[in-house]
Amino acid sequence: MAAVTLCDCASMVVMDYRCTAGPDDKPFTEQHDRFSLSYVRRGSFGVASRGRSFELVAGSILVGHRGDDYVCSHDHHVCGDECLSFQLSAELADAVGPRAELWRVGAMPPLPELTVLGELGQAAADGRSDVGLDEIGHLLAARFIDVASGRKARPAAAVERDRRRAVEAAFWIDAYSHRPIGLEDAARQAGLSPFHFLRLFTRILGVTPHQYLVQSRLRHAARLLADDEMAITDIAYDVGFGDLSNFVRSFHRAAGVSPRGFRKAAKGDRKIFQERLNALALA
């Protein structure tokens, strides 16, 4: 595991983790040192904690409660995984969301509301955004509390073959998310009927195939918006949206700001996300 510290201040530490573990590596017990939100940028891995298990793919978030043990496994993917981890102090975690049980949900599925912010954080880590990593961490934490308050992650009680099928299907959807993809297309790749595939995928990963497809497109769009090289219309079509207005609506619903506002925020306009943080605080 390669770990690089990107930001280290009293209230938050941001780490870049690059794991090369594969199916032949023996899992071992680890412990969360802080309250944390680790955004999965690439790859996949399994997590077991407090009697529950989760399968994480690109866009998922590993949620850590300080002091809790967990075990990561890499049964599905030989190329490892990459995570951007925002680790909060106890004081900050309590200030953002005093309901301690929310930090014990284990993981969050790949939801648009969180992945667009994860990509903004990656843009900042790569030097493609003028927004501070600690600022993005605060925003992501507030958004997590907002989303997790109305949604509980469920354990994936399934056999190994089912978990593998779901993860491999997610890889396929993400790779071809720029193309028109329907439920039958993804089910065919998994070798299942659409009905059984929908149930399996949703049970394992916590979102439907279509929800994962939309968040994948929005995640890629957030990455391109942070680069500030392509026109917003071109980005919409490039990532797979067939209609500009649908892209703008979907992105605004996920990020809380328009694609244009997100681009401005990525370039240093802190007022845009500050207004969003204020709105969350007042809700």
PDB file of C-alpha atoms in Angstrom:
ATOM      1  CA  MET A   1       0.000   0.000   0.000  1.00  0.00           C
ATOM      2  CA  ALA A   2       1.472   3.321  -1.078  1.00  0.00           C
ATOM      3  CA  ALA A   3       0.242   6.252   1.006  1.00  0.00           C
ATOM      4  CA  VAL A   4       0.930   9.918   0.350  1.00  0.00           C
ATOM      5  CA  THR A   5      -0.175  12.712   2.679  1.00  0.00           C
ATOM      6  CA  LEU A   6      -1.725  15.504   0.627  1.00  0.00           C
ATOM      7  CA  CYS A   7      -3.001  17.710   3.439  1.00  0.00           C
ATOM      8  CA  ASP A   8      -2.289  17.652   7.164  1.00  0.00           C
ATOM      9  CA  CYS A   9      -3.981  20.133   9.476  1.00  0.00           C
ATOM     10  CA  ALA A  10      -5.492  19.976  12.945  1.00  0.00           C
ATOM     11  CA  SER A  11      -9.018  19.129  11.812  1.00  0.00           C
ATOM     12  CA  MET A  12      -8.333  17.001   8.746  1.00  0.00           C
ATOM     13  CA  VAL A  13      -5.761  14.786   7.057  1.00  0.00           C
ATOM     14  CA  VAL A  14      -6.130  13.923   3.359  1.00  0.00           C
ATOM     15  CA  MET A  15      -4.355  10.817   2.078  1.00  0.00           C
ATOM     16  CA  ASP A  16      -3.822   9.343  -1.383  1.00  0.00           C
ATOM     17  CA  TYR A  17      -3.822   5.538  -1.125  1.00  0.00           C
ATOM     18  CA  ARG A  18      -2.653   3.280  -3.949  1.00  0.00           C
ATOM     19  CA  CYS A  19      -3.134  -0.426  -3.235  1.00  0.00           C
ATOM     20  CA  THR A  20      -1.689  -3.163  -5.444  1.00  0.00           C
ATOM     21  CA  ALA A  21      -3.102  -6.117  -3.482  1.00  0.00           C
ATOM     22  CA  GLY A  22      -4.771  -8.896  -5.443  1.00  0.00           C
ATOM     23  CA  PRO A  23      -6.590 -12.194  -4.896  1.00  0.00           C
ATOM     24  CA  ASP A  24      -3.394 -13.926  -3.721  1.00  0.00           C
ATOM     25  CA  ASP A  25      -2.733 -11.449  -0.901  1.00  0.00           C
ATOM     26  CA  LYS A  26      -3.978 -12.472   2.533  1.00  0.00           C
ATOM     27  CA  PRO A  27      -6.387  -9.968   4.160  1.00  0.00           C
ATOM     28  CA  PHE A  28      -5.488  -8.585   7.576  1.00  0.00           C
ATOM     29  CA  THR A  29      -7.238  -6.514  10.224  1.00  0.00           C
ATOM     30  CA  GLU A  30      -6.797  -2.737  10.130  1.00  0.00           C
ATOM     31  CA  GLN A  31      -8.192   0.056  12.288  1.00  0.00           C
ATOM     32  CA  HIS A  32      -9.640   3.460  11.463  1.00  0.00           C
ATOM     33  CA  ASP A  33      -7.490   6.079  13.210  1.00  0.00           C
ATOM     34  CA  ARG A  34      -9.987   8.843  12.498  1.00  0.00           C
ATOM     35  CA  PHE A  35     -13.497   9.392  11.219  1.00  0.00           C
ATOM     36  CA  SER A  36     -13.010   9.070   7.497  1.00  0.00           C
ATOM     37  CA  LEU A  37     -14.559   9.159   4.026  1.00  0.00           C
ATOM     38  CA  SER A  38     -12.416   7.332   1.480  1.00  0.00           C
ATOM     39  CA  TYR A  39     -13.519   7.935  -2.099  1.00  0.00           C
ATOM     40  CA  VAL A  40     -12.805   5.002  -4.415  1.00  0.00           C
ATOM     41  CA  ARG A  41     -11.421   6.501  -7.601  1.00  0.00           C
ATOM     42  CA  ARG A  42     -10.399   3.295  -9.344  1.00  0.00           C
ATOM     43  CA  GLY A  43     -10.594  -0.469  -8.878  1.00  0.00           C
ATOM     44  CA  SER A  44     -12.628  -2.426  -6.355  1.00  0.00           C
ATOM     45  CA  PHE A  45     -12.302  -4.175  -3.011  1.00  0.00           C
ATOM     46  CA  GLY A  46     -14.401  -5.817  -0.353  1.00  0.00           C
ATOM     47  CA  VAL A  47     -14.709  -4.589   3.235  1.00  0.00           C
ATOM     48  CA  ALA A  48     -15.865  -6.416   6.349  1.00  0.00           C
ATOM     49  CA  SER A  49     -16.539  -4.456   9.546  1.00  0.00           C
ATOM     50  CA  ARG A  50     -18.745  -4.927  12.603  1.00  0.00           C
ATOM     51  CA  GLY A  51     -20.334  -8.092  11.178  1.00  0.00           C
ATOM     52  CA  ARG A  52     -21.249  -6.583   7.804  1.00  0.00           C
ATOM     53  CA  SER A  53     -19.635  -6.810   4.391  1.00  0.00           C
ATOM     54  CA  PHE A  54     -19.607  -4.459   1.416  1.00  0.00           C
ATOM     55  CA  GLU A  55     -18.329  -4.464  -2.144  1.00  0.00           C
ATOM     56  CA  LEU A  56     -16.836  -1.118  -3.184  1.00  0.00           C
ATOM     57  CA  VAL A  57     -16.317  -0.037  -6.793  1.00  0.00           C
ATOM     58  CA  ALA A  58     -15.366   3.261  -8.429  1.00  0.00           C
ATOM     59  CA  GLY A  59     -17.530   5.997  -6.919  1.00  0.00           C
ATOM     60  CA  SER A  60     -18.205   4.164  -3.634  1.00  0.00           C
ATOM     61  CA  ILE A  61     -17.084   5.592  -0.308  1.00  0.00           C
ATOM     62  CA  LEU A  62     -15.594   3.659   2.592  1.00  0.00           C
ATOM     63  CA  VAL A  63     -16.889   5.237   5.801  1.00  0.00           C
ATOM     64  CA  GLY A  64     -14.691   4.896   8.867  1.00  0.00           C
ATOM     65  CA  HIS A  65     -15.509   5.341  12.549  1.00  0.00           C
ATOM     66  CA  ARG A  66     -12.507   6.091  14.751  1.00  0.00           C
ATOM     67  CA  GLY A  67     -11.335   2.976  16.582  1.00  0.00           C
ATOM     68  CA  ASP A  68     -13.333   0.449  14.538  1.00  0.00           C
ATOM     69  CA  ASP A  69     -11.579  -2.541  12.994  1.00  0.00           C
ATOM     70  CA  TYR A  70     -12.058  -3.543   9.367  1.00  0.00           C
ATOM     71  CA  VAL A  71     -10.673  -6.038   6.862  1.00  0.00           C
ATOM     72  CA  CYS A  72     -10.191  -5.359   3.143  1.00  0.00           C
ATOM     73  CA  SER A  73     -10.166  -8.128   0.541  1.00  0.00           C
ATOM     74  CA  HIS A  74      -9.248  -8.026  -3.156  1.00  0.00           C
ATOM     75  CA  ASP A  75     -10.850 -11.100  -4.643  1.00  0.00           C
ATOM     76  CA  HIS A  76     -12.154  -9.531  -7.823  1.00  0.00           C
ATOM     77  CA  HIS A  77      -9.544  -7.189  -9.227  1.00  0.00           C
ATOM     78  CA  VAL A  78      -5.861  -7.933  -9.848  1.00  0.00           C
ATOM     79  CA  CYS A  79      -4.880  -4.306 -10.509  1.00  0.00           C
ATOM     80  CA  GLY A  80      -5.565  -2.971  -7.015  1.00  0.00           C
ATOM     81  CA  ASP A  81      -7.426   0.212  -6.203  1.00  0.00           C
ATOM     82  CA  GLU A  82      -6.950   3.929  -5.602  1.00  0.00           C
ATOM     83  CA  CYS A  83      -8.648   5.974  -2.882  1.00  0.00           C
ATOM     84  CA  LEU A  84      -8.682   9.602  -1.829  1.00  0.00           C
ATOM     85  CA  SER A  85      -9.243   9.552   1.918  1.00  0.00           C
ATOM     86  CA  PHE A  86     -10.558  12.505   3.950  1.00  0.00           C
ATOM     87  CA  GLN A  87      -9.838  11.818   7.636  1.00  0.00           C
ATOM     88  CA  LEU A  88     -11.592  14.065  10.151  1.00  0.00           C
ATOM     89  CA  SER A  89     -10.768  14.846  13.745  1.00  0.00           C
ATOM     90  CA  ALA A  90     -13.339  13.850  16.364  1.00  0.00           C
ATOM     91  CA  GLU A  91     -14.217  17.510  16.892  1.00  0.00           C
ATOM     92  CA  LEU A  92     -14.875  18.109  13.210  1.00  0.00           C
ATOM     93  CA  ALA A  93     -16.878  14.897  12.794  1.00  0.00           C
ATOM     94  CA  ASP A  94     -19.073  15.908  15.736  1.00  0.00           C
ATOM     95  CA  ALA A  95     -19.515  19.424  14.344  1.00  0.00           C
ATOM     96  CA  VAL A  96     -20.500  18.139  10.889  1.00  0.00           C
ATOM     97  CA  GLY A  97     -22.834  15.416  12.099  1.00  0.00           C
ATOM     98  CA  PRO A  98     -23.351  14.720  15.810  1.00  0.00           C
ATOM     99  CA  ARG A  99     -25.194  11.447  15.080  1.00  0.00           C
ATOM    100  CA  ALA A 100     -22.288   9.064  15.672  1.00  0.00           C
ATOM    101  CA  GLU A 101     -24.142   6.076  14.204  1.00  0.00           C
ATOM    102  CA  LEU A 102     -23.918   7.619  10.728  1.00  0.00           C
ATOM    103  CA  TRP A 103     -20.164   7.096  10.806  1.00  0.00           C
ATOM    104  CA  ARG A 104     -20.811   3.384  11.293  1.00  0.00           C
ATOM    105  CA  VAL A 105     -22.770   2.744   8.093  1.00  0.00           C
ATOM    106  CA  GLY A 106     -19.612   1.042   6.779  1.00  0.00           C
ATOM    107  CA  ALA A 107     -19.838   2.262   3.201  1.00  0.00           C
ATOM    108  CA  MET A 108     -21.871   4.394   0.853  1.00  0.00           C
ATOM    109  CA  PRO A 109     -22.787   3.160  -2.628  1.00  0.00           C
ATOM    110  CA  PRO A 110     -21.680   5.118  -5.711  1.00  0.00           C
ATOM    111  CA  LEU A 111     -24.189   7.972  -5.489  1.00  0.00           C
ATOM    112  CA  PRO A 112     -24.032  11.050  -7.746  1.00  0.00           C
ATOM    113  CA  GLU A 113     -24.437  13.347  -4.732  1.00  0.00           C
ATOM    114  CA  LEU A 114     -21.077  12.159  -3.420  1.00  0.00           C
ATOM    115  CA  THR A 115     -19.080  11.123  -6.498  1.00  0.00           C
ATOM    116  CA  VAL A 116     -19.075  14.579  -8.074  1.00  0.00           C
ATOM    117  CA  LEU A 117     -17.453  15.928  -4.914  1.00  0.00           C
ATOM    118  CA  GLY A 118     -15.026  13.023  -4.846  1.00  0.00           C
ATOM    119  CA  GLU A 119     -13.920  13.960  -8.349  1.00  0.00           C
ATOM    120  CA  LEU A 120     -13.545  17.595  -7.331  1.00  0.00           C
ATOM    121  CA  GLY A 121     -11.287  16.400  -4.526  1.00  0.00           C
ATOM    122  CA  GLN A 122      -9.245  14.360  -6.991  1.00  0.00           C
ATOM    123  CA  ALA A 123      -8.938  17.392  -9.252  1.00  0.00           C
ATOM    124  CA  ALA A 124      -7.560  19.379  -6.323  1.00  0.00           C
ATOM    125  CA  ALA A 125      -5.180  16.549  -5.442  1.00  0.00           C
ATOM    126  CA  ASP A 126      -3.926  16.516  -9.037  1.00  0.00           C
ATOM    127  CA  GLY A 127      -3.436  20.279  -9.061  1.00  0.00           C
ATOM    128  CA  ARG A 128      -6.326  20.841 -11.480  1.00  0.00           C
ATOM    129  CA  SER A 129      -8.415  22.917  -9.068  1.00  0.00           C
ATOM    130  CA  ASP A 130      -7.746  25.939  -6.900  1.00  0.00           C
ATOM    131  CA  VAL A 131     -10.132  24.773  -4.185  1.00  0.00           C
ATOM    132  CA  GLY A 132      -8.372  23.551  -1.028  1.00  0.00           C
ATOM    133  CA  LEU A 133      -8.509  19.847  -0.233  1.00  0.00           C
ATOM    134  CA  ASP A 134      -9.595  20.599   3.317  1.00  0.00           C
ATOM    135  CA  GLU A 135     -12.448  22.742   1.956  1.00  0.00           C
ATOM    136  CA  ILE A 136     -13.614  19.897  -0.268  1.00  0.00           C
ATOM    137  CA  GLY A 137     -13.338  17.544   2.696  1.00  0.00           C
ATOM    138  CA  HIS A 138     -15.671  19.735   4.732  1.00  0.00           C
ATOM    139  CA  LEU A 139     -18.156  19.890   1.880  1.00  0.00           C
ATOM    140  CA  LEU A 140     -18.011  16.127   1.264  1.00  0.00           C
ATOM    141  CA  ALA A 141     -18.517  15.422   4.971  1.00  0.00           C
ATOM    142  CA  ALA A 142     -21.541  17.721   5.124  1.00  0.00           C
ATOM    143  CA  ARG A 143     -22.983  16.134   2.000  1.00  0.00           C
ATOM    144  CA  PHE A 144     -22.365  12.646   3.379  1.00  0.00           C
ATOM    145  CA  ILE A 145     -24.279  13.451   6.566  1.00  0.00           C
ATOM    146  CA  ASP A 146     -27.083  14.926   4.503  1.00  0.00           C
ATOM    147  CA  VAL A 147     -27.360  11.812   2.328  1.00  0.00           C
ATOM    148  CA  ALA A 148     -26.677   9.187   5.003  1.00  0.00           C
ATOM    149  CA  SER A 149     -29.340  10.661   7.287  1.00  0.00           C
ATOM    150  CA  GLY A 150     -31.974   9.415   4.877  1.00  0.00           C
ATOM    151  CA  ARG A 151     -30.239   6.314   3.572  1.00  0.00           C
ATOM    152  CA  LYS A 152     -28.701   3.302   5.280  1.00  0.00           C
ATOM    153  CA  ALA A 153     -26.147   1.118   3.560  1.00  0.00           C
ATOM    154  CA  ARG A 154     -27.137  -2.544   3.500  1.00  0.00           C
ATOM    155  CA  PRO A 155     -24.826  -5.540   3.763  1.00  0.00           C
ATOM    156  CA  ALA A 156     -24.404  -7.613   0.646  1.00  0.00           C
ATOM    157  CA  ALA A 157     -25.502 -11.094   1.692  1.00  0.00           C
ATOM    158  CA  ALA A 158     -24.565 -13.046  -1.395  1.00  0.00           C
ATOM    159  CA  VAL A 159     -22.302 -15.827  -2.552  1.00  0.00           C
ATOM    160  CA  GLU A 160     -18.881 -15.092  -4.026  1.00  0.00           C
ATOM    161  CA  ARG A 161     -20.010 -15.628  -7.618  1.00  0.00           C
ATOM    162  CA  ASP A 162     -22.801 -13.083  -7.224  1.00  0.00           C
ATOM    163  CA  ARG A 163     -20.438 -10.485  -5.777  1.00  0.00           C
ATOM    164  CA  ARG A 164     -17.990 -11.053  -8.596  1.00  0.00           C
ATOM    165  CA  ARG A 165     -20.714 -10.695 -11.219  1.00  0.00           C
ATOM    166  CA  ALA A 166     -21.942  -7.431  -9.719  1.00  0.00           C
ATOM    167  CA  VAL A 167     -18.460  -5.903  -9.514  1.00  0.00           C
ATOM    168  CA  GLU A 168     -17.506  -7.008 -13.021  1.00  0.00           C
ATOM    169  CA  ALA A 169     -20.797  -5.576 -14.316  1.00  0.00           C
ATOM    170  CA  ALA A 170     -19.974  -2.263 -12.638  1.00  0.00           C
ATOM    171  CA  PHE A 171     -16.573  -2.230 -14.369  1.00  0.00           C
ATOM    172  CA  TRP A 172     -18.273  -2.860 -17.702  1.00  0.00           C
ATOM    173  CA  ILE A 173     -20.900  -0.145 -17.165  1.00  0.00           C
ATOM    174  CA  ASP A 174     -18.237   2.368 -16.157  1.00  0.00           C
ATOM    175  CA  ALA A 175     -16.059   1.544 -19.180  1.00  0.00           C
ATOM    176  CA  TYR A 176     -18.940   2.013 -21.612  1.00  0.00           C
ATOM    177  CA  SER A 177     -20.947   4.658 -19.767  1.00  0.00           C
ATOM    178  CA  HIS A 178     -20.397   7.085 -22.672  1.00  0.00           C
ATOM    179  CA  ARG A 179     -22.529   4.809 -24.856  1.00  0.00           C
ATOM    180  CA  PRO A 180     -26.270   4.090 -24.702  1.00  0.00           C
ATOM    181  CA  ILE A 181     -26.574   1.243 -22.173  1.00  0.00           C
ATOM    182  CA  GLY A 182     -29.789  -0.429 -21.090  1.00  0.00           C
ATOM    183  CA  LEU A 183     -30.596  -2.985 -18.418  1.00  0.00           C
ATOM    184  CA  GLU A 184     -30.693  -5.776 -20.976  1.00  0.00           C
ATOM    185  CA  ASP A 185     -27.230  -4.861 -22.273  1.00  0.00           C
ATOM    186  CA  ALA A 186     -25.660  -5.061 -18.811  1.00  0.00           C
ATOM    187  CA  ALA A 187     -27.600  -8.219 -17.929  1.00  0.00           C
ATOM    188  CA  ARG A 188     -26.383  -9.901 -21.115  1.00  0.00           C
ATOM    189  CA  GLN A 189     -22.785  -9.124 -20.154  1.00  0.00           C
ATOM    190  CA  ALA A 190     -23.388 -10.706 -16.755  1.00  0.00           C
ATOM    191  CA  GLY A 191     -25.062 -13.771 -18.275  1.00  0.00           C
ATOM    192  CA  LEU A 192     -28.296 -13.217 -16.383  1.00  0.00           C
ATOM    193  CA  SER A 193     -31.872 -12.317 -17.159  1.00  0.00           C
ATOM    194  CA  PRO A 194     -32.630  -8.591 -16.683  1.00  0.00           C
ATOM    195  CA  PHE A 195     -34.854  -9.383 -13.690  1.00  0.00           C
ATOM    196  CA  HIS A 196     -32.238 -11.424 -11.833  1.00  0.00           C
ATOM    197  CA  PHE A 197     -29.424  -9.073 -12.793  1.00  0.00           C
ATOM    198  CA  LEU A 198     -31.282  -6.032 -11.457  1.00  0.00           C
ATOM    199  CA  ARG A 199     -31.930  -7.755  -8.117  1.00  0.00           C
ATOM    200  CA  LEU A 200     -28.357  -9.022  -7.810  1.00  0.00           C
ATOM    201  CA  PHE A 201     -26.647  -5.748  -8.757  1.00  0.00           C
ATOM    202  CA  THR A 202     -28.837  -3.665  -6.451  1.00  0.00           C
ATOM    203  CA  ARG A 203     -28.421  -6.045  -3.519  1.00  0.00           C
ATOM    204  CA  ILE A 204     -24.620  -6.158  -3.828  1.00  0.00           C
ATOM    205  CA  LEU A 205     -23.772  -2.530  -4.656  1.00  0.00           C
ATOM    206  CA  GLY A 206     -26.664  -0.621  -3.110  1.00  0.00           C
ATOM    207  CA  VAL A 207     -27.745   1.151  -6.325  1.00  0.00           C
ATOM    208  CA  THR A 208     -29.530   0.032  -9.483  1.00  0.00           C
ATOM    209  CA  PRO A 209     -27.559  -0.435 -12.719  1.00  0.00           C
ATOM    210  CA  HIS A 210     -29.097   2.754 -14.119  1.00  0.00           C
ATOM    211  CA  GLN A 211     -28.211   4.730 -11.005  1.00  0.00           C
ATOM    212  CA  TYR A 212     -24.650   3.479 -11.308  1.00  0.00           C
ATOM    213  CA  LEU A 213     -24.599   4.436 -14.997  1.00  0.00           C
ATOM    214  CA  VAL A 214     -25.789   7.981 -14.234  1.00  0.00           C
ATOM    215  CA  GLN A 215     -23.282   8.486 -11.413  1.00  0.00           C
ATOM    216  CA  SER A 216     -20.515   7.155 -13.663  1.00  0.00           C
ATOM    217  CA  ARG A 217     -21.393   9.711 -16.325  1.00  0.00           C
ATOM    218  CA  LEU A 218     -21.574  12.492 -13.747  1.00  0.00           C
ATOM    219  CA  ARG A 219     -18.278  11.393 -12.210  1.00  0.00           C
ATOM    220  CA  HIS A 220     -16.549  11.581 -15.590  1.00  0.00           C
ATOM    221  CA  ALA A 221     -18.257  14.923 -16.264  1.00  0.00           C
ATOM    222  CA  ALA A 222     -17.015  16.351 -12.941  1.00  0.00           C
ATOM    223  CA  ARG A 223     -13.497  15.310 -13.906  1.00  0.00           C
ATOM    224  CA  LEU A 224     -13.766  17.079 -17.265  1.00  0.00           C
ATOM    225  CA  LEU A 225     -15.371  20.181 -15.771  1.00  0.00           C
ATOM    226  CA  ALA A 226     -12.468  20.553 -13.352  1.00  0.00           C
ATOM    227  CA  ASP A 227     -10.058  20.498 -16.303  1.00  0.00           C
ATOM    228  CA  ASP A 228     -11.831  23.517 -17.864  1.00  0.00           C
ATOM    229  CA  GLU A 229     -10.862  22.594 -21.419  1.00  0.00           C
ATOM    230  CA  MET A 230     -14.099  21.385 -23.005  1.00  0.00           C
ATOM    231  CA  ALA A 231     -17.351  23.222 -23.577  1.00  0.00           C
ATOM    232  CA  ILE A 232     -20.097  22.088 -21.206  1.00  0.00           C
ATOM    233  CA  THR A 233     -22.239  20.942 -24.133  1.00  0.00           C
ATOM    234  CA  ASP A 234     -19.383  18.809 -25.444  1.00  0.00           C
ATOM    235  CA  ILE A 235     -18.842  17.306 -21.995  1.00  0.00           C
ATOM    236  CA  ALA A 236     -22.517  16.369 -21.727  1.00  0.00           C
ATOM    237  CA  TYR A 237     -22.450  14.433 -24.980  1.00  0.00           C
ATOM    238  CA  ASP A 238     -18.955  13.055 -24.438  1.00  0.00           C
ATOM    239  CA  VAL A 239     -19.861  11.335 -21.158  1.00  0.00           C
ATOM    240  CA  GLY A 240     -23.058   9.839 -22.545  1.00  0.00           C
ATOM    241  CA  PHE A 241     -25.920  12.276 -21.970  1.00  0.00           C
ATOM    242  CA  GLY A 242     -28.002  12.560 -25.107  1.00  0.00           C
ATOM    243  CA  ASP A 243     -29.609  15.801 -24.004  1.00  0.00           C
ATOM    244  CA  LEU A 244     -27.903  18.903 -22.578  1.00  0.00           C
ATOM    245  CA  SER A 245     -30.849  19.915 -20.402  1.00  0.00           C
ATOM    246  CA  ASN A 246     -30.977  16.427 -18.864  1.00  0.00           C
ATOM    247  CA  PHE A 247     -27.265  16.654 -18.071  1.00  0.00           C
ATOM    248  CA  VAL A 248     -27.622  20.076 -16.447  1.00  0.00           C
ATOM    249  CA  ARG A 249     -30.613  18.892 -14.392  1.00  0.00           C
ATOM    250  CA  SER A 250     -28.900  15.678 -13.295  1.00  0.00           C
ATOM    251  CA  PHE A 251     -25.658  17.420 -12.394  1.00  0.00           C
ATOM    252  CA  HIS A 252     -27.392  20.180 -10.433  1.00  0.00           C
ATOM    253  CA  ARG A 253     -29.452  17.618  -8.522  1.00  0.00           C
ATOM    254  CA  ALA A 254     -26.286  15.705  -7.608  1.00  0.00           C
ATOM    255  CA  ALA A 255     -23.857  18.545  -6.860  1.00  0.00           C
ATOM    256  CA  GLY A 256     -26.265  21.199  -5.659  1.00  0.00           C
ATOM    257  CA  VAL A 257     -24.785  23.584  -8.233  1.00  0.00           C
ATOM    258  CA  SER A 258     -24.905  23.829 -12.026  1.00  0.00           C
ATOM    259  CA  PRO A 259     -22.077  22.450 -14.202  1.00  0.00           C
ATOM    260  CA  ARG A 260     -20.980  26.037 -14.830  1.00  0.00           C
ATOM    261  CA  GLY A 261     -21.025  26.785 -11.104  1.00  0.00           C
ATOM    262  CA  PHE A 262     -19.090  23.601 -10.387  1.00  0.00           C
ATOM    263  CA  ARG A 263     -16.452  24.636 -12.914  1.00  0.00           C
ATOM    264  CA  LYS A 264     -16.141  28.065 -11.305  1.00  0.00           C
ATOM    265  CA  ALA A 265     -15.824  26.459  -7.876  1.00  0.00           C
ATOM    266  CA  ALA A 266     -13.122  24.121  -9.171  1.00  0.00           C
ATOM    267  CA  LYS A 267     -11.210  27.188 -10.324  1.00  0.00           C
ATOM    268  CA  GLY A 268     -11.344  28.849  -6.941  1.00  0.00           C
ATOM    269  CA  ASP A 269     -14.739  30.543  -6.546  1.00  0.00           C
ATOM    270  CA  ARG A 270     -15.342  29.467  -2.951  1.00  0.00           C
ATOM    271  CA  LYS A 271     -18.547  31.480  -2.640  1.00  0.00           C
ATOM    272  CA  ILE A 272     -20.472  28.910  -4.671  1.00  0.00           C
ATOM    273  CA  PHE A 273     -19.891  25.960  -2.358  1.00  0.00           C
ATOM    274  CA  GLN A 274     -19.939  28.171   0.730  1.00  0.00           C
ATOM    275  CA  GLU A 275     -23.546  28.988  -0.094  1.00  0.00           C
ATOM    276  CA  ARG A 276     -24.238  25.273  -0.415  1.00  0.00           C
ATOM    277  CA  LEU A 277     -22.628  24.579   2.972  1.00  0.00           C
ATOM    278  CA  ASN A 278     -24.712  27.336   4.557  1.00  0.00           C
ATOM    279  CA  ALA A 279     -27.861  25.832   3.070  1.00  0.00           C
ATOM    280  CA  LEU A 280     -26.981  22.398   4.510  1.00  0.00           C
ATOM    281  CA  ALA A 281     -26.284  23.951   7.918  1.00  0.00           C
ATOM    282  CA  LEU A 282     -29.699  25.624   7.950  1.00  0.00           C
ATOM    283  CA  ALA A 283     -31.619  22.570   6.743  1.00  0.00           C
TER     284      ALA A 283
END
